[in-house]
Structure formats: C-alpha cells, structure tokens
Short mmCIF file of C-alpha atoms in Angstrom, two decimals:
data_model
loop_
_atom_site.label_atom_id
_atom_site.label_comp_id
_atom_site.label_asym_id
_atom_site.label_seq_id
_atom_site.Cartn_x
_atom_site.Cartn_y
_atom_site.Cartn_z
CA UNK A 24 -23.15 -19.91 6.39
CA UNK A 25 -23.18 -18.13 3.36
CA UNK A 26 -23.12 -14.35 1.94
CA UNK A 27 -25.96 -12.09 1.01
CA UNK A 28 -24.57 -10.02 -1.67
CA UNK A 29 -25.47 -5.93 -1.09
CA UNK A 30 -26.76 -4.48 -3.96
CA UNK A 31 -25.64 -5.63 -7.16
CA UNK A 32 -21.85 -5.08 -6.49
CA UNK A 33 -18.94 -7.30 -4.85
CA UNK A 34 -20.03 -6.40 -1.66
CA UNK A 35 -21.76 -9.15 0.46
CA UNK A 36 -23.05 -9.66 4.08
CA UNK A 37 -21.77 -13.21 6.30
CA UNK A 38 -24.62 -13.32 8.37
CA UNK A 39 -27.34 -15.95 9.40
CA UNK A 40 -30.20 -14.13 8.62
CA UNK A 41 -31.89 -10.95 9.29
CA UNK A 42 -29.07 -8.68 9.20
CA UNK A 43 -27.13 -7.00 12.10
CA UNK A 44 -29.84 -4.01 13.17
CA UNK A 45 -27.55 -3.31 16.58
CA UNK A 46 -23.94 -3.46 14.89
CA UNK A 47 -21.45 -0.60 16.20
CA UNK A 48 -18.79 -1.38 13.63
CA UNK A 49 -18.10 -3.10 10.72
CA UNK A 50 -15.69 -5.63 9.86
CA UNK A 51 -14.21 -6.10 6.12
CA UNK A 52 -12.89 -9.71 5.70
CA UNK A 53 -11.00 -10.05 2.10
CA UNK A 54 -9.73 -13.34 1.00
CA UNK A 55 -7.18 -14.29 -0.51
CA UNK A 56 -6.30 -15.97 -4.01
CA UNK A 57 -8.96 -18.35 -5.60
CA UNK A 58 -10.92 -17.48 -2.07
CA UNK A 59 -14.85 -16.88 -1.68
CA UNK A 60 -17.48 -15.35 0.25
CA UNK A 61 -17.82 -18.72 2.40
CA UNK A 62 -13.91 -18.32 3.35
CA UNK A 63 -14.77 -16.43 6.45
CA UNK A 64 -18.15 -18.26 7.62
CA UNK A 65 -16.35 -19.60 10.54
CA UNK A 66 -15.59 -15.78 11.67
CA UNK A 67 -18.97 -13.90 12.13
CA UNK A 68 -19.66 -16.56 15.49
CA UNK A 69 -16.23 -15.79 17.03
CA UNK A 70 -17.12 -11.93 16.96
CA UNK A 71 -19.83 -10.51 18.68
CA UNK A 72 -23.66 -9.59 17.66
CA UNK A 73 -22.56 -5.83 17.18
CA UNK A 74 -20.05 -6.55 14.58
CA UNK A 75 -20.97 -6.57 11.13
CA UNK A 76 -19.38 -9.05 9.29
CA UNK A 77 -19.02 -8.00 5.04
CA UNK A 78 -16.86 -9.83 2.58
CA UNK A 79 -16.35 -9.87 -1.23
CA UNK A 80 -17.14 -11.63 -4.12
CA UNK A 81 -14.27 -11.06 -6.56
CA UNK A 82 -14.68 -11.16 -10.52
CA UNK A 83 -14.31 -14.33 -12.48
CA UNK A 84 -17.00 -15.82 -10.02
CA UNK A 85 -19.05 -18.71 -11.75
CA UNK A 86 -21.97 -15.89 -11.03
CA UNK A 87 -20.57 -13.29 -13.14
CA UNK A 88 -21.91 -11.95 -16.25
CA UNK A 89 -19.62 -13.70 -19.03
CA UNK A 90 -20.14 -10.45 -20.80
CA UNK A 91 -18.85 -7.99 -18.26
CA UNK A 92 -15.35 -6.50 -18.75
CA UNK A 93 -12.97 -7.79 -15.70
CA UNK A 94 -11.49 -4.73 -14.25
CA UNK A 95 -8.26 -3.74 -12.72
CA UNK A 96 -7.17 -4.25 -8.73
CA UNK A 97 -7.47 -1.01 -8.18
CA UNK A 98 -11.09 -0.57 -10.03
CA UNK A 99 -12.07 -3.57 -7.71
CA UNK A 100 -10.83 -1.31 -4.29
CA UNK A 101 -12.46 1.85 -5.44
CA UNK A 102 -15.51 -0.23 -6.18
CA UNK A 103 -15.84 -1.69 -2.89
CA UNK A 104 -15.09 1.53 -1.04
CA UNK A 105 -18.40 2.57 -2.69
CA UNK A 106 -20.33 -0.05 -1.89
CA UNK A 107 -18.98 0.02 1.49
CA UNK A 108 -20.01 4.22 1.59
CA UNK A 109 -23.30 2.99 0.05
CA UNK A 110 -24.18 0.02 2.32
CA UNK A 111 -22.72 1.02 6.01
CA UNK A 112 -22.88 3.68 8.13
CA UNK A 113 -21.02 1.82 10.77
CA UNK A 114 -17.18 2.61 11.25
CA UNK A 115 -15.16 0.19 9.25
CA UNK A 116 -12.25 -2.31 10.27
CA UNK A 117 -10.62 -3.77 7.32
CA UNK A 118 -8.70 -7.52 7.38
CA UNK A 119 -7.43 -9.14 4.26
CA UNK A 120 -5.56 -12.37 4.17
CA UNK A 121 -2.81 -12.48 1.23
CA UNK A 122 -4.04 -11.09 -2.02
CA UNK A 123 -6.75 -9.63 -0.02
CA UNK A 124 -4.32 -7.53 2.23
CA UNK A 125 -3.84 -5.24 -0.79
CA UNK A 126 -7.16 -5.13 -1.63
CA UNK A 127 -7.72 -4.12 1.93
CA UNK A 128 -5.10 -1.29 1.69
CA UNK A 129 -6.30 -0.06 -1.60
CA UNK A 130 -9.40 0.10 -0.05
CA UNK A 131 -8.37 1.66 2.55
CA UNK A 132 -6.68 4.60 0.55
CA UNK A 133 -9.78 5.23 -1.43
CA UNK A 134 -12.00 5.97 1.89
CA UNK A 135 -9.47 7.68 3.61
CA UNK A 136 -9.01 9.86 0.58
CA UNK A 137 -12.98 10.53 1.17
CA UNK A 138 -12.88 11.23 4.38
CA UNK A 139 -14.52 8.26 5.94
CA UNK A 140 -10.78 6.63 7.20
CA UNK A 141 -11.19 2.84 8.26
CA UNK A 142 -10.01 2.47 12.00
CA UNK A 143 -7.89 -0.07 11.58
CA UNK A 144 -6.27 -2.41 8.97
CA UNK A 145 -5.15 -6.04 9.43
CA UNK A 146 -3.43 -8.03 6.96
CA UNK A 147 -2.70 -11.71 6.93
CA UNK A 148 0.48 -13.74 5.23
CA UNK A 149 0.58 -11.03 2.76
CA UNK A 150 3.56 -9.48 0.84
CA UNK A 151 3.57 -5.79 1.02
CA UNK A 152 1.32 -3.29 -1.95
CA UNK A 153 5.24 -2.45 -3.55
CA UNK A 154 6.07 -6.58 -3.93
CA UNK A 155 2.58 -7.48 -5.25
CA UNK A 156 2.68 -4.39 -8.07
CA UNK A 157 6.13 -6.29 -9.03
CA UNK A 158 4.82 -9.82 -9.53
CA UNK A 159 4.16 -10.65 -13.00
CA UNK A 160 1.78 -13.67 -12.25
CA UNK A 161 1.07 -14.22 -16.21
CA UNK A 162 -2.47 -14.75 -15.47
CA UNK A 163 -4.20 -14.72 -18.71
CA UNK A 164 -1.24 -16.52 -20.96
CA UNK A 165 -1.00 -19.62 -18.40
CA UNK A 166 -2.22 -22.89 -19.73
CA UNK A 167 -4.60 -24.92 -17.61
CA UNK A 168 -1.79 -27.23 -16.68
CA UNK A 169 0.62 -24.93 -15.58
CA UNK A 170 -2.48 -23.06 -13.57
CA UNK A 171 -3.26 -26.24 -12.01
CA UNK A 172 0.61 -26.73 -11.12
CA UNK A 173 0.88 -23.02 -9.22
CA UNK A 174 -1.95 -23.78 -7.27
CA UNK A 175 -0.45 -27.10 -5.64
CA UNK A 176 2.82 -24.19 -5.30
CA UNK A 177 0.90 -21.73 -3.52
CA UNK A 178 -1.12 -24.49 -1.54
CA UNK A 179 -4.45 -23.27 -3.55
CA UNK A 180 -7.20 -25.81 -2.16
CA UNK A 181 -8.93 -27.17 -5.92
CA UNK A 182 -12.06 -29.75 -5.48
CA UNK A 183 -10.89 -33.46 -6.38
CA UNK A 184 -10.40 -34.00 -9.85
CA UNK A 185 -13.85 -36.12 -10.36
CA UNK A 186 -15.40 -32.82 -9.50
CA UNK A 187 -14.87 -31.68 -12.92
CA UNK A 188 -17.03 -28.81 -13.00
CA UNK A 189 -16.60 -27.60 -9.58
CA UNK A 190 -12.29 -27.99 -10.29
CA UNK A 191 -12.35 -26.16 -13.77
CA UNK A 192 -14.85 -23.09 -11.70
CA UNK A 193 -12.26 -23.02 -8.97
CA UNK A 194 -9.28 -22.72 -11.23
CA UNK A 195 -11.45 -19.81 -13.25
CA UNK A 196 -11.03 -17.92 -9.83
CA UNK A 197 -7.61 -18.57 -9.51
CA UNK A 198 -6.67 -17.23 -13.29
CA UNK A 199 -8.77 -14.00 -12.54
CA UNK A 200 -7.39 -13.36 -9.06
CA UNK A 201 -3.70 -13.93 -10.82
CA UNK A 202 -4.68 -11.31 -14.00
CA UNK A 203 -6.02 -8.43 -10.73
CA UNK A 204 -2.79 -9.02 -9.45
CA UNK A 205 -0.91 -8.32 -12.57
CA UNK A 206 -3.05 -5.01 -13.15
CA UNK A 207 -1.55 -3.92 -10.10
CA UNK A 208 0.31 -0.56 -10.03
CA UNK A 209 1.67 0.91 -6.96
CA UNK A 210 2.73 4.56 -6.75
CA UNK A 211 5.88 5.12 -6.24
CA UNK A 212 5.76 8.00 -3.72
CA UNK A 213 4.36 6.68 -0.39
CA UNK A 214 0.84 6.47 0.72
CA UNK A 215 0.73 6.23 4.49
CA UNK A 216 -2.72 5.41 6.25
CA UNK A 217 -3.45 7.61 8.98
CA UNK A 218 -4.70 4.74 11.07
CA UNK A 219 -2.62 1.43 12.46
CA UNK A 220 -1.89 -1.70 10.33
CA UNK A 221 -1.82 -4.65 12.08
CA UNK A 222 0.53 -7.65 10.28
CA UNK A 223 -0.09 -11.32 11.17
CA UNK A 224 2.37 -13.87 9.30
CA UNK A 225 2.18 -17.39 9.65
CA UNK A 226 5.09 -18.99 11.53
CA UNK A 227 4.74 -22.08 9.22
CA UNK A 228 4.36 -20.21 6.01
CA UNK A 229 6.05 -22.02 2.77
CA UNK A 230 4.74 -18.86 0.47
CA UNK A 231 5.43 -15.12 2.00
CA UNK A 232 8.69 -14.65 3.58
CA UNK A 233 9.39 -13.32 7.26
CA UNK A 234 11.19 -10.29 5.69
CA UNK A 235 8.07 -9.13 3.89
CA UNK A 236 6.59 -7.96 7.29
CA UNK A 237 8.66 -4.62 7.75
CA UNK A 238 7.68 -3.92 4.21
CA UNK A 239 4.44 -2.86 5.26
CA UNK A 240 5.67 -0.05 7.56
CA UNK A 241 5.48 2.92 4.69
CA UNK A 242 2.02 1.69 4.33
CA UNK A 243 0.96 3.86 7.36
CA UNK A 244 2.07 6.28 9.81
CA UNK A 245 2.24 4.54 13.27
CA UNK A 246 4.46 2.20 14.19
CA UNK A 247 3.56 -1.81 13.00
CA UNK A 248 1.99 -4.13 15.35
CA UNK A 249 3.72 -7.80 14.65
CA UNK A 250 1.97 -11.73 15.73
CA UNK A 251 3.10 -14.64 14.28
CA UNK A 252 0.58 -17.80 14.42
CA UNK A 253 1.31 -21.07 14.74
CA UNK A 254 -0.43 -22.07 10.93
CA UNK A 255 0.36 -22.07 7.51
CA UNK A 256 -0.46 -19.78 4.89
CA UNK A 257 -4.20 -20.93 4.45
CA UNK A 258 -5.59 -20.76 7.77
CA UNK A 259 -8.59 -18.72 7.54
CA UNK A 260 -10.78 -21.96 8.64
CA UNK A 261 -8.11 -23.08 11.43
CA UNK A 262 -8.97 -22.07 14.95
CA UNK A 263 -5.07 -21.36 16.19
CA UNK A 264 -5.83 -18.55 13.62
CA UNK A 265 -9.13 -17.27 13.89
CA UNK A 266 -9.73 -17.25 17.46
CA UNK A 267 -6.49 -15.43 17.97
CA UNK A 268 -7.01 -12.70 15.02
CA UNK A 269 -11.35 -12.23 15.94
CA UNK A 270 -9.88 -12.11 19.95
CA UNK A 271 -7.65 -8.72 18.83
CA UNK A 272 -10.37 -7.60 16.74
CA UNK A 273 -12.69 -7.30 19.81
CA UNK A 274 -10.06 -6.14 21.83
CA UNK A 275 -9.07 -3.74 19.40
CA UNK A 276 -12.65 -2.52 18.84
CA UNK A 277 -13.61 -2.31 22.76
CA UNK A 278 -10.12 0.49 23.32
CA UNK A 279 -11.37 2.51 19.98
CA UNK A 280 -15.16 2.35 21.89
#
C-alpha cells in the first residue's frame, strides 16, 4: 500500500483507494529515522474503516525539489499541523515511533496552541523532546562512511549494497532526518499537553534506554500510561507490535466516542 500525498505538503493519506468518506477520527502515524510513507502500510488494515490513516513524507525524500531549502524540526511540525488543519476535519490521534515521537509532540503543541488539541498522543522507543534537543547528531559534516556505520548502530534498515541507487537514496534520508534532529530546540520552561501521552518502549531495545520513559511525563498533564513490547526498536512492520499498539488505539478511540 502506498501514500497519496495531500496537497503539495508532507502530508499524505495510507489508504487503498478512494479515501475514507465515513472516518470519525484521524490517526497521525510518524516514522522514525530514515523511515517513509510505506512504514505504516501494514497499519491502516489492523484499524477500522472509520479511521483515517495520514502519515508524512519528510524532507530529503528522493521526490524533493533539489532546490528547496530543508527546514528546521520545528518548521516541519508547524507545517504539518497546517496541513493537518487544512486536510481533516476529523479529531486527530497522533503516534510517532522514535524521531517521529517528537515530531508528534511538536505537532501536537502547535494545534493545541490553535485550539484544535489532538486527543491523544502515542510515542514509540523514543527519547523524550529535552534528550533529542541535546543530541548533536552531526548530520551534515558526516562522511558517507561514517553515515553508513551509524545506521548499522541504530539498526537503520539500508537496501543491499548492489542496490546502489536505492542505498545512496536511503542514506540521503538518513543524513536529513539526522540534520532535523540537530535543528532541534526545546524550550526550557515546560510545555504540558492537555491531553494523555501514551509511551510504548521496546523490551528488546539496543538504542533508547528504559529510563528515558519517565522523561516524557512534563510533556503533558495527566499521569503517563506505560507498555513494554516484546520487539526491538524497529518494529513498526512486526505484528507483536502493531496489533498490540492499533488494539489500544481502537480501544482508546471507542472510550473518547
């Protein structure tokens, strides 16, 4: 399955055609370093026909005008929460695995400073907003080699190395994801969501530590909601994640209803 892009923006749709004309909410799936709008095409058939499945296309895309100036993590947020106020009328959940979760927050800060507040926010094997605005992931000065050696680090997925092309694209992704992070800023003075955040960490997870979960508790004002799965840190196409995580989402959706 793959993503009809809304607009002319980062926004896309995950569906299989025709759109959702009877969705009650929308769903917000952000990946994660290197990731891509087919990340979550297992998701949209584990949640039902009224949820609207969106996710992203971030910059440094192999579709992207060479031309066009990159722009910060936070630029990226507010531009999404537009295209999100644009495109959808529906109310809005908001997931993001890893470098995604903070998109996802950010996100979440610029439409609750609108007035059209998300209802929830879930956020997969992710540090915390504070620990990714103090990473200094050197993005633009890394060579190719040492970009090629994070990514076996952080467990990146590349295409085999005969797949020139499609390897040298897919490390493009991972360099721009790395330079967003390093834009990164977080205020110092707290930003609390009004709404619940939702943490899932994986229990076999060789990348964000255990003790970055209670981190996210100044990210909003009710009290954390905690599940570990049995999965490493990439696990947005494994089922002992997604069936688990889309489960709660329905759940979730069916008490707010």
């Amino acid at each position: 399955m793959r993503g009809r892009m809304l607009g002319d923006g980062p926004l896309w749709e995950l569906s299989a055609g025709g759109g959702w004309t009877e969705a009650e909410v929308a769903v917000l799936l952000l990946p994660g370093v290197g990731g891509g709008v087919t990340d979550f095409s297992l998701w949209p058939r584990h949640l039902t026909s009224t949820v609207r499945a969106l996710t992203a296309r971030y910059p440094g895309r192999k579709a992207d005008p060479g031309a066009a100036p990159a722009p910060g993590l936070a630029d990226l947020a507010a531009e999404l929460a537009d295209a999100v106020a644009r495109y959808t009328t529906e109310p809005l959940v908001i997931l993001g695995h890893s470098m995604g979760a903070v998109i996802g927050y950010e996100v979440a800060w610029c439409l609750q400073q609108r007035g059209r507040p998300a209802l929830a926010l879930h956020v997969c094997a992710a540090f915390s907003p504070p620990e990714y605005a103090a990473f200094d992931a050197a993005g633009r000065s890394l060579t190719d080699h040492a970009l090629t050696a994070l990514t076996a680090t952080l467990a990146i997925p590349l295409p085999a190395e005969e797949r020139e092309a499609d390897r040298r694209e897919a490390l493009r992704a991972v360099r721009a994801d790395l330079t967003l992070i390093d834009t990164y800023a977080y205020d110092p003075r707290p930003r609390p969501l009004e709404y619940p955040v939702t943490v899932w960490t994986a229990r076999d997870d060789a990348i964000v530590p255990a003790a970055s979960v209670p981190r996210w508790q100044p990210m909003t004002r009710h009290p954390l909601t905690h599940h570990v799965l049995p999965v490493p840190h990439h696990f947005l196409d494994s089922p002992q994640a997604v069936e688990p995580i889309t489960r709660a989402l329905r759940e979730g959706l069916r008490r707010l209803h």
